[in-house]
PDB file of C-alpha atoms in Angstrom:
ATOM      1  CA  TRP D1394      10.416 -19.627  -7.598  1.00  0.00           C
ATOM      2  CA  THR D1395       6.878 -20.110  -9.308  1.00  0.00           C
ATOM      3  CA  ARG D1396       5.015 -23.348 -10.574  1.00  0.00           C
ATOM      4  CA  GLN D1397       0.970 -23.718 -11.335  1.00  0.00           C
ATOM      5  CA  PHE D1398       0.029 -27.258 -10.104  1.00  0.00           C
ATOM      6  CA  THR D1399      -3.930 -26.562 -11.162  1.00  0.00           C
ATOM      7  CA  GLU D1400      -4.783 -24.159 -14.035  1.00  0.00           C
ATOM      8  CA  ARG D1401      -6.402 -22.366 -10.915  1.00  0.00           C
ATOM      9  CA  PHE D1402      -3.702 -22.666  -8.396  1.00  0.00           C
ATOM     10  CA  ILE D1403       0.274 -20.797  -8.448  1.00  0.00           C
ATOM     11  CA  ALA D1404       2.403 -21.009  -5.643  1.00  0.00           C
ATOM     12  CA  GLY D1405       5.421 -20.466  -5.251  1.00  0.00           C
ATOM     13  CA  VAL D1406       8.489 -19.308  -2.463  1.00  0.00           C
ATOM     14  CA  ASN D1407      10.970 -15.042  -3.574  1.00  0.00           C
ATOM     15  CA  THR D1408      13.770 -14.093  -0.950  1.00  0.00           C
ATOM     16  CA  THR D1409      14.555 -10.168  -1.375  1.00  0.00           C
ATOM     17  CA  VAL D1410      17.737  -9.108   0.372  1.00  0.00           C
ATOM     18  CA  SER D1411      17.279  -4.838   0.441  1.00  0.00           C
ATOM     19  CA  ASN D1412      19.524  -2.133   1.489  1.00  0.00           C
ATOM     20  CA  TYR D1413      18.971   1.471   3.010  1.00  0.00           C
ATOM     21  CA  LYS D1414      20.775   3.495   3.384  1.00  0.00           C
ATOM     22  CA  ILE D1415      21.117   8.077   4.072  1.00  0.00           C
ATOM     23  CA  ASP D1416      23.431  10.870   5.019  1.00  0.00           C
ATOM     24  CA  GLY D1417      21.774  13.512   7.315  1.00  0.00           C
ATOM     25  CA  LEU D1418      23.536  16.975   8.902  1.00  0.00           C
ATOM     26  CA  THR D1419      23.717  15.093  12.446  1.00  0.00           C
ATOM     27  CA  SER D1420      24.054  11.353  11.856  1.00  0.00           C
ATOM     28  CA  SER D1421      24.384   8.629   9.602  1.00  0.00           C
ATOM     29  CA  SER D1422      22.031   5.319   8.769  1.00  0.00           C
ATOM     30  CA  ASP D1423      23.369   1.813   7.483  1.00  0.00           C
ATOM     31  CA  ASP D1424      20.373  -0.670   7.509  1.00  0.00           C
ATOM     32  CA  ASP D1425      20.074  -4.229   5.751  1.00  0.00           C
ATOM     33  CA  ASN D1426      16.857  -5.753   5.015  1.00  0.00           C
ATOM     34  CA  TYR D1427      16.080  -9.568   4.400  1.00  0.00           C
ATOM     35  CA  ASN D1428      13.476 -11.840   3.774  1.00  0.00           C
ATOM     36  CA  LEU D1429      12.493 -14.804   2.847  1.00  0.00           C
ATOM     37  CA  ALA D1430       8.297 -15.901   1.935  1.00  0.00           C
ATOM     38  CA  THR D1431       6.085 -18.070   0.428  1.00  0.00           C
ATOM     39  CA  PHE D1432       3.033 -16.694  -1.924  1.00  0.00           C
ATOM     40  CA  LEU D1433       0.077 -18.227  -3.462  1.00  0.00           C
ATOM     41  CA  SER D1434      -2.906 -16.963  -5.811  1.00  0.00           C
ATOM     42  CA  CYS D1435      -6.039 -18.904  -6.231  1.00  0.00           C
ATOM     43  CA  GLN D1436      -9.083 -17.996  -8.139  1.00  0.00           C
ATOM     44  CA  LEU D1437     -11.073 -19.448  -6.075  1.00  0.00           C
ATOM     45  CA  THR D1438     -14.552 -18.486  -9.035  1.00  0.00           C
ATOM     46  CA  GLU D1439     -15.152 -16.895 -12.098  1.00  0.00           C
ATOM     47  CA  THR D1440     -15.649 -13.844 -10.377  1.00  0.00           C
ATOM     48  CA  TRP D1441     -13.585 -14.956  -6.854  1.00  0.00           C
ATOM     49  CA  SER D1442      -9.739 -14.787  -6.592  1.00  0.00           C
ATOM     50  CA  ILE D1443      -7.532 -15.028  -3.772  1.00  0.00           C
ATOM     51  CA  SER D1444      -3.702 -14.670  -3.081  1.00  0.00           C
ATOM     52  CA  GLY D1445      -1.349 -13.882   0.016  1.00  0.00           C
ATOM     53  CA  ASP D1446       1.935 -14.414   1.040  1.00  0.00           C
ATOM     54  CA  ILE D1447       3.868 -15.003   3.788  1.00  0.00           C
ATOM     55  CA  GLY D1448       7.550 -14.920   5.149  1.00  0.00           C
ATOM     56  CA  PHE D1449       9.946 -13.983   7.933  1.00  0.00           C
ATOM     57  CA  ARG D1450      12.752 -11.013   7.393  1.00  0.00           C
ATOM     58  CA  ARG D1451      15.720  -9.734   9.496  1.00  0.00           C
ATOM     59  CA  LEU D1452      16.687  -6.601  10.091  1.00  0.00           C
ATOM     60  CA  GLU D1453      20.225  -4.349  10.415  1.00  0.00           C
ATOM     61  CA  THR D1454      20.413  -1.422  11.323  1.00  0.00           C
ATOM     62  CA  GLU D1455      24.102  -0.112  11.856  1.00  0.00           C
ATOM     63  CA  ARG D1456      23.440   4.261  12.884  1.00  0.00           C
ATOM     64  CA  LYS D1457      26.371   6.516  12.983  1.00  0.00           C
ATOM     65  CA  PHE D1458      26.214   9.726  15.092  1.00  0.00           C
ATOM     66  CA  ASN D1459      29.058  12.710  14.144  1.00  0.00           C
ATOM     67  CA  THR D1460      30.292  13.054  17.762  1.00  0.00           C
ATOM     68  CA  GLY D1461      31.762   9.953  16.744  1.00  0.00           C
ATOM     69  CA  ASN D1462      29.206   6.963  18.259  1.00  0.00           C
ATOM     70  CA  VAL D1463      27.412   3.911  16.337  1.00  0.00           C
ATOM     71  CA  LEU D1464      24.321   2.239  17.485  1.00  0.00           C
ATOM     72  CA  LYS D1465      23.733  -0.719  15.850  1.00  0.00           C
ATOM     73  CA  ASP D1466      20.560  -3.091  16.518  1.00  0.00           C
ATOM     74  CA  THR D1467      18.464  -6.783  14.705  1.00  0.00           C
ATOM     75  CA  ASN D1468      15.348  -6.720  14.517  1.00  0.00           C
ATOM     76  CA  SER D1469      13.511 -10.122  13.698  1.00  0.00           C
ATOM     77  CA  GLY D1470      10.289 -10.612  12.457  1.00  0.00           C
ATOM     78  CA  SER D1471       6.637 -11.360  10.090  1.00  0.00           C
ATOM     79  CA  SER D1472       5.687  -9.823   6.925  1.00  0.00           C
ATOM     80  CA  PHE D1473       2.578 -11.238   5.205  1.00  0.00           C
ATOM     81  CA  SER D1474      -0.216  -9.181   2.975  1.00  0.00           C
ATOM     82  CA  ILE D1475      -3.579 -11.946   1.752  1.00  0.00           C
ATOM     83  CA  SER D1476      -5.498 -10.411  -0.410  1.00  0.00           C
ATOM     84  CA  SER D1477      -9.318 -10.898  -1.377  1.00  0.00           C
ATOM     85  CA  ALA D1478     -10.463  -9.190  -5.749  1.00  0.00           C
ATOM     86  CA  TYR D1479     -14.253 -10.045  -6.765  1.00  0.00           C
ATOM     87  CA  ALA D1480     -15.569  -9.007 -10.006  1.00  0.00           C
ATOM     88  CA  GLN D1481     -18.143  -9.598 -12.154  1.00  0.00           C
ATOM     89  CA  GLU D1482     -20.162  -7.781 -15.442  1.00  0.00           C
ATOM     90  CA  LYS D1483     -20.492  -4.327 -13.048  1.00  0.00           C
ATOM     91  CA  ASP D1484     -18.627  -4.364  -9.550  1.00  0.00           C
ATOM     92  CA  ASP D1485     -15.346  -4.955  -8.677  1.00  0.00           C
ATOM     93  CA  ILE D1486     -13.796  -4.571  -5.551  1.00  0.00           C
ATOM     94  CA  ASP D1487     -10.228  -5.819  -4.042  1.00  0.00           C
ATOM     95  CA  VAL D1488      -9.078  -6.142  -0.398  1.00  0.00           C
ATOM     96  CA  LYS D1489      -5.820  -5.380   1.673  1.00  0.00           C
ATOM     97  CA  TYR D1490      -4.762  -6.591   5.318  1.00  0.00           C
ATOM     98  CA  TYR D1491      -0.677  -6.500   5.168  1.00  0.00           C
ATOM     99  CA  LYS D1492       2.673  -6.000   7.291  1.00  0.00           C
ATOM    100  CA  GLU D1493       5.403  -5.147   5.450  1.00  0.00           C
ATOM    101  CA  LEU D1494       8.829  -3.355   5.798  1.00  0.00           C
ATOM    102  CA  SER D1495       9.197   0.363   4.917  1.00  0.00           C
ATOM    103  CA  PRO D1496      11.829   3.102   4.392  1.00  0.00           C
ATOM    104  CA  SER D1497      11.374   6.654   5.345  1.00  0.00           C
ATOM    105  CA  SER D1498      12.668  10.213   4.378  1.00  0.00           C
ATOM    106  CA  SER D1499      13.996  10.005   7.724  1.00  0.00           C
ATOM    107  CA  GLY D1500      16.642   7.559   7.226  1.00  0.00           C
ATOM    108  CA  ASN D1501      14.506   4.704   9.713  1.00  0.00           C
ATOM    109  CA  VAL D1502      12.556   1.534   7.951  1.00  0.00           C
ATOM    110  CA  ASN D1503       9.497   1.175   8.793  1.00  0.00           C
ATOM    111  CA  GLU D1504       6.887  -1.458   9.597  1.00  0.00           C
ATOM    112  CA  GLN D1505       4.140  -1.044   8.383  1.00  0.00           C
ATOM    113  CA  GLU D1506       0.395  -3.007   9.027  1.00  0.00           C
ATOM    114  CA  GLY D1507      -2.471  -1.855   7.223  1.00  0.00           C
ATOM    115  CA  ILE D1508      -5.864  -2.925   5.136  1.00  0.00           C
ATOM    116  CA  SER D1509      -6.900  -1.153   2.486  1.00  0.00           C
ATOM    117  CA  LEU D1510     -10.555  -1.876   0.282  1.00  0.00           C
ATOM    118  CA  ASN D1511     -11.277  -0.410  -3.534  1.00  0.00           C
ATOM    119  CA  TRP D1512     -14.691  -0.257  -5.040  1.00  0.00           C
ATOM    120  CA  SER D1513     -16.152  -0.121  -8.217  1.00  0.00           C
ATOM    121  CA  ARG D1514     -19.594   0.103  -9.366  1.00  0.00           C
ATOM    122  CA  GLU D1515     -21.121   1.053 -12.818  1.00  0.00           C
ATOM    123  CA  LEU D1516     -24.119   2.987 -12.608  1.00  0.00           C
ATOM    124  CA  THR D1517     -25.389   2.829 -16.074  1.00  0.00           C
ATOM    125  CA  GLU D1518     -23.208   2.771 -19.322  1.00  0.00           C
ATOM    126  CA  LEU D1519     -21.432   6.308 -19.269  1.00  0.00           C
ATOM    127  CA  ILE D1520     -21.813   6.759 -14.943  1.00  0.00           C
ATOM    128  CA  THR D1521     -19.443   4.173 -12.278  1.00  0.00           C
ATOM    129  CA  ALA D1522     -18.891   5.044  -9.333  1.00  0.00           C
ATOM    130  CA  ASN D1523     -15.838   4.414  -6.950  1.00  0.00           C
ATOM    131  CA  LEU D1524     -14.425   3.921  -3.390  1.00  0.00           C
ATOM    132  CA  ARG D1525     -10.764   3.582  -2.034  1.00  0.00           C
ATOM    133  CA  ALA D1526     -10.155   3.238   1.521  1.00  0.00           C
ATOM    134  CA  SER D1527      -8.112   2.793   3.561  1.00  0.00           C
ATOM    135  CA  TYR D1528      -6.190   1.991   7.100  1.00  0.00           C
ATOM    136  CA  LYS D1529      -2.434   2.579   8.159  1.00  0.00           C
ATOM    137  CA  GLU D1530      -0.382   1.987  11.157  1.00  0.00           C
ATOM    138  CA  THR D1531       3.638   3.049  11.042  1.00  0.00           C
ATOM    139  CA  ARG D1532       5.530   2.781  13.412  1.00  0.00           C
ATOM    140  CA  THR D1533       9.833   2.088  13.951  1.00  0.00           C
ATOM    141  CA  ALA D1534      11.303  -1.153  12.911  1.00  0.00           C
ATOM    142  CA  SER D1535      14.273  -0.761  15.486  1.00  0.00           C
ATOM    143  CA  SER D1536      14.516  -1.254  18.709  1.00  0.00           C
ATOM    144  CA  GLN D1537      17.400   1.507  19.391  1.00  0.00           C
ATOM    145  CA  LEU D1538      14.348   4.316  17.811  1.00  0.00           C
ATOM    146  CA  ASP D1539      11.110   6.024  19.808  1.00  0.00           C
ATOM    147  CA  ASP D1540       8.351   3.495  19.315  1.00  0.00           C
ATOM    148  CA  GLU D1541       6.416   6.055  18.751  1.00  0.00           C
ATOM    149  CA  LYS D1542       3.597   5.024  16.111  1.00  0.00           C
ATOM    150  CA  ARG D1543       1.422   6.390  13.838  1.00  0.00           C
ATOM    151  CA  GLU D1544      -2.521   6.098  12.530  1.00  0.00           C
ATOM    152  CA  ASN D1545      -3.166   7.458   9.066  1.00  0.00           C
ATOM    153  CA  ILE D1546      -6.659   7.528   8.030  1.00  0.00           C
ATOM    154  CA  ASN D1547      -7.749   7.367   3.939  1.00  0.00           C
ATOM    155  CA  LEU D1548     -11.243   7.806   2.326  1.00  0.00           C
ATOM    156  CA  SER D1549     -11.907   9.161  -0.962  1.00  0.00           C
ATOM    157  CA  PRO D1550     -15.605   8.775  -3.309  1.00  0.00           C
ATOM    158  CA  SER D1551     -15.200   9.773  -6.777  1.00  0.00           C
ATOM    159  CA  LEU D1552     -17.788   9.043  -9.211  1.00  0.00           C
ATOM    160  CA  THR D1553     -16.281   9.368 -13.415  1.00  0.00           C
ATOM    161  CA  TRP D1554     -18.359  10.335 -16.360  1.00  0.00           C
ATOM    162  CA  LYS D1555     -18.319   9.331 -19.986  1.00  0.00           C
ATOM    163  CA  LEU D1556     -19.481  12.131 -21.497  1.00  0.00           C
ATOM    164  CA  ASP D1557     -17.946  10.344 -24.739  1.00  0.00           C
ATOM    165  CA  SER D1558     -15.445   8.296 -26.097  1.00  0.00           C
ATOM    166  CA  ASN D1559     -12.371   9.883 -26.199  1.00  0.00           C
ATOM    167  CA  LEU D1560     -14.098  12.687 -23.293  1.00  0.00           C
ATOM    168  CA  GLY D1561     -14.332  11.610 -19.298  1.00  0.00           C
ATOM    169  CA  LEU D1562     -15.496  13.981 -16.463  1.00  0.00           C
ATOM    170  CA  ASN D1563     -14.288  12.687 -12.752  1.00  0.00           C
ATOM    171  CA  ILE D1564     -15.419  14.302  -8.999  1.00  0.00           C
ATOM    172  CA  GLY D1565     -14.233  12.698  -6.163  1.00  0.00           C
ATOM    173  CA  TYR D1566     -13.691  14.038  -2.313  1.00  0.00           C
ATOM    174  CA  VAL D1567     -10.571  13.074  -0.240  1.00  0.00           C
ATOM    175  CA  PHE D1568     -10.287  13.060   3.382  1.00  0.00           C
ATOM    176  CA  LYS D1569      -7.105  12.048   5.241  1.00  0.00           C
ATOM    177  CA  GLN D1570      -6.298  12.304   9.214  1.00  0.00           C
ATOM    178  CA  GLN D1571      -2.800  11.293  10.366  1.00  0.00           C
ATOM    179  CA  LYS D1572      -3.258  10.664  14.613  1.00  0.00           C
ATOM    180  CA  ARG D1573       0.319  10.704  16.782  1.00  0.00           C
ATOM    181  CA  ASP D1574       1.474   9.799  19.927  1.00  0.00           C
ATOM    182  CA  GLU D1575       1.131  12.496  22.175  1.00  0.00           C
ATOM    183  CA  MET D1576       0.423  14.593  19.402  1.00  0.00           C
ATOM    184  CA  ARG D1577      -2.752  16.356  17.799  1.00  0.00           C
ATOM    185  CA  ASP D1578      -4.393  14.811  15.488  1.00  0.00           C
ATOM    186  CA  VAL D1579      -4.246  16.311  11.780  1.00  0.00           C
ATOM    187  CA  GLU D1580      -7.336  16.320   9.073  1.00  0.00           C
ATOM    188  CA  SER D1581      -7.833  17.031   5.290  1.00  0.00           C
ATOM    189  CA  ASN D1582     -11.003  17.796   3.334  1.00  0.00           C
ATOM    190  CA  SER D1583     -10.491  18.814  -0.613  1.00  0.00           C
ATOM    191  CA  VAL D1584     -12.569  17.749  -3.584  1.00  0.00           C
ATOM    192  CA  MET D1585     -11.454  17.357  -6.534  1.00  0.00           C
ATOM    193  CA  VAL D1586     -12.736  17.842 -10.332  1.00  0.00           C
ATOM    194  CA  SER D1587     -10.856  17.268 -13.156  1.00  0.00           C
ATOM    195  CA  VAL D1588     -11.380  16.280 -17.317  1.00  0.00           C
ATOM    196  CA  THR D1589      -9.274  13.383 -19.201  1.00  0.00           C
ATOM    197  CA  TYR D1590      -8.749  13.619 -22.660  1.00  0.00           C
ATOM    198  CA  ASP D1591      -7.718   9.892 -24.636  1.00  0.00           C
ATOM    199  CA  TRP D1592      -7.064  11.068 -27.718  1.00  0.00           C
ATOM    200  CA  ASP D1593      -5.305   8.339 -29.835  1.00  0.00           C
ATOM    201  CA  GLY D1594      -3.793   6.747 -26.739  1.00  0.00           C
ATOM    202  CA  TYR D1595      -2.477   9.864 -25.703  1.00  0.00           C
ATOM    203  CA  ARG D1596      -3.540  10.738 -21.822  1.00  0.00           C
ATOM    204  CA  ILE D1597      -4.501  14.474 -21.022  1.00  0.00           C
ATOM    205  CA  SER D1598      -5.919  15.081 -17.207  1.00  0.00           C
ATOM    206  CA  ARG D1599      -6.480  19.101 -16.075  1.00  0.00           C
TER     207      ARG D1599
END
């Protein structure tokens, strides 16, 4: 449900029910997630807006093992996100802080909490500077499983050069780091160069 109270203020309530299932070699999992949240969006000025939501979530987990054992668990908590966007002639900035549930490839449901920043600035009519940065903590939502924490850091600055109306060049650097309990940190560094061609709405990137 959504209602626009004024020209600049919108608020509402939403509810979601989701189910995650996975069958593995030694076990299978069945997770039901219920979430009830209220949200709002406010255009504070012509260039600055803020939006967010806060809610209550409940996770019911059932894990069956090939040995016949069955583990059931119920976990409750909060979910929220808040973001702020600023846009003017040359700058665009978007900041977000969030806490949410997300399924993993191993069949578990994880609780993720993090912050992200996206920034771009038009240096000239042809060149734009961009920066993406994020930090995220991930834990297993079920209390039946090991509460292992993972930390992920991503940093990606780049430059976009508009060569002509249809042709663009993008040069960027990507840094990634993951920290896990009782394990060595993992880092990666990469440089990317791509050319984008827009041909009457059809975009080709290489």
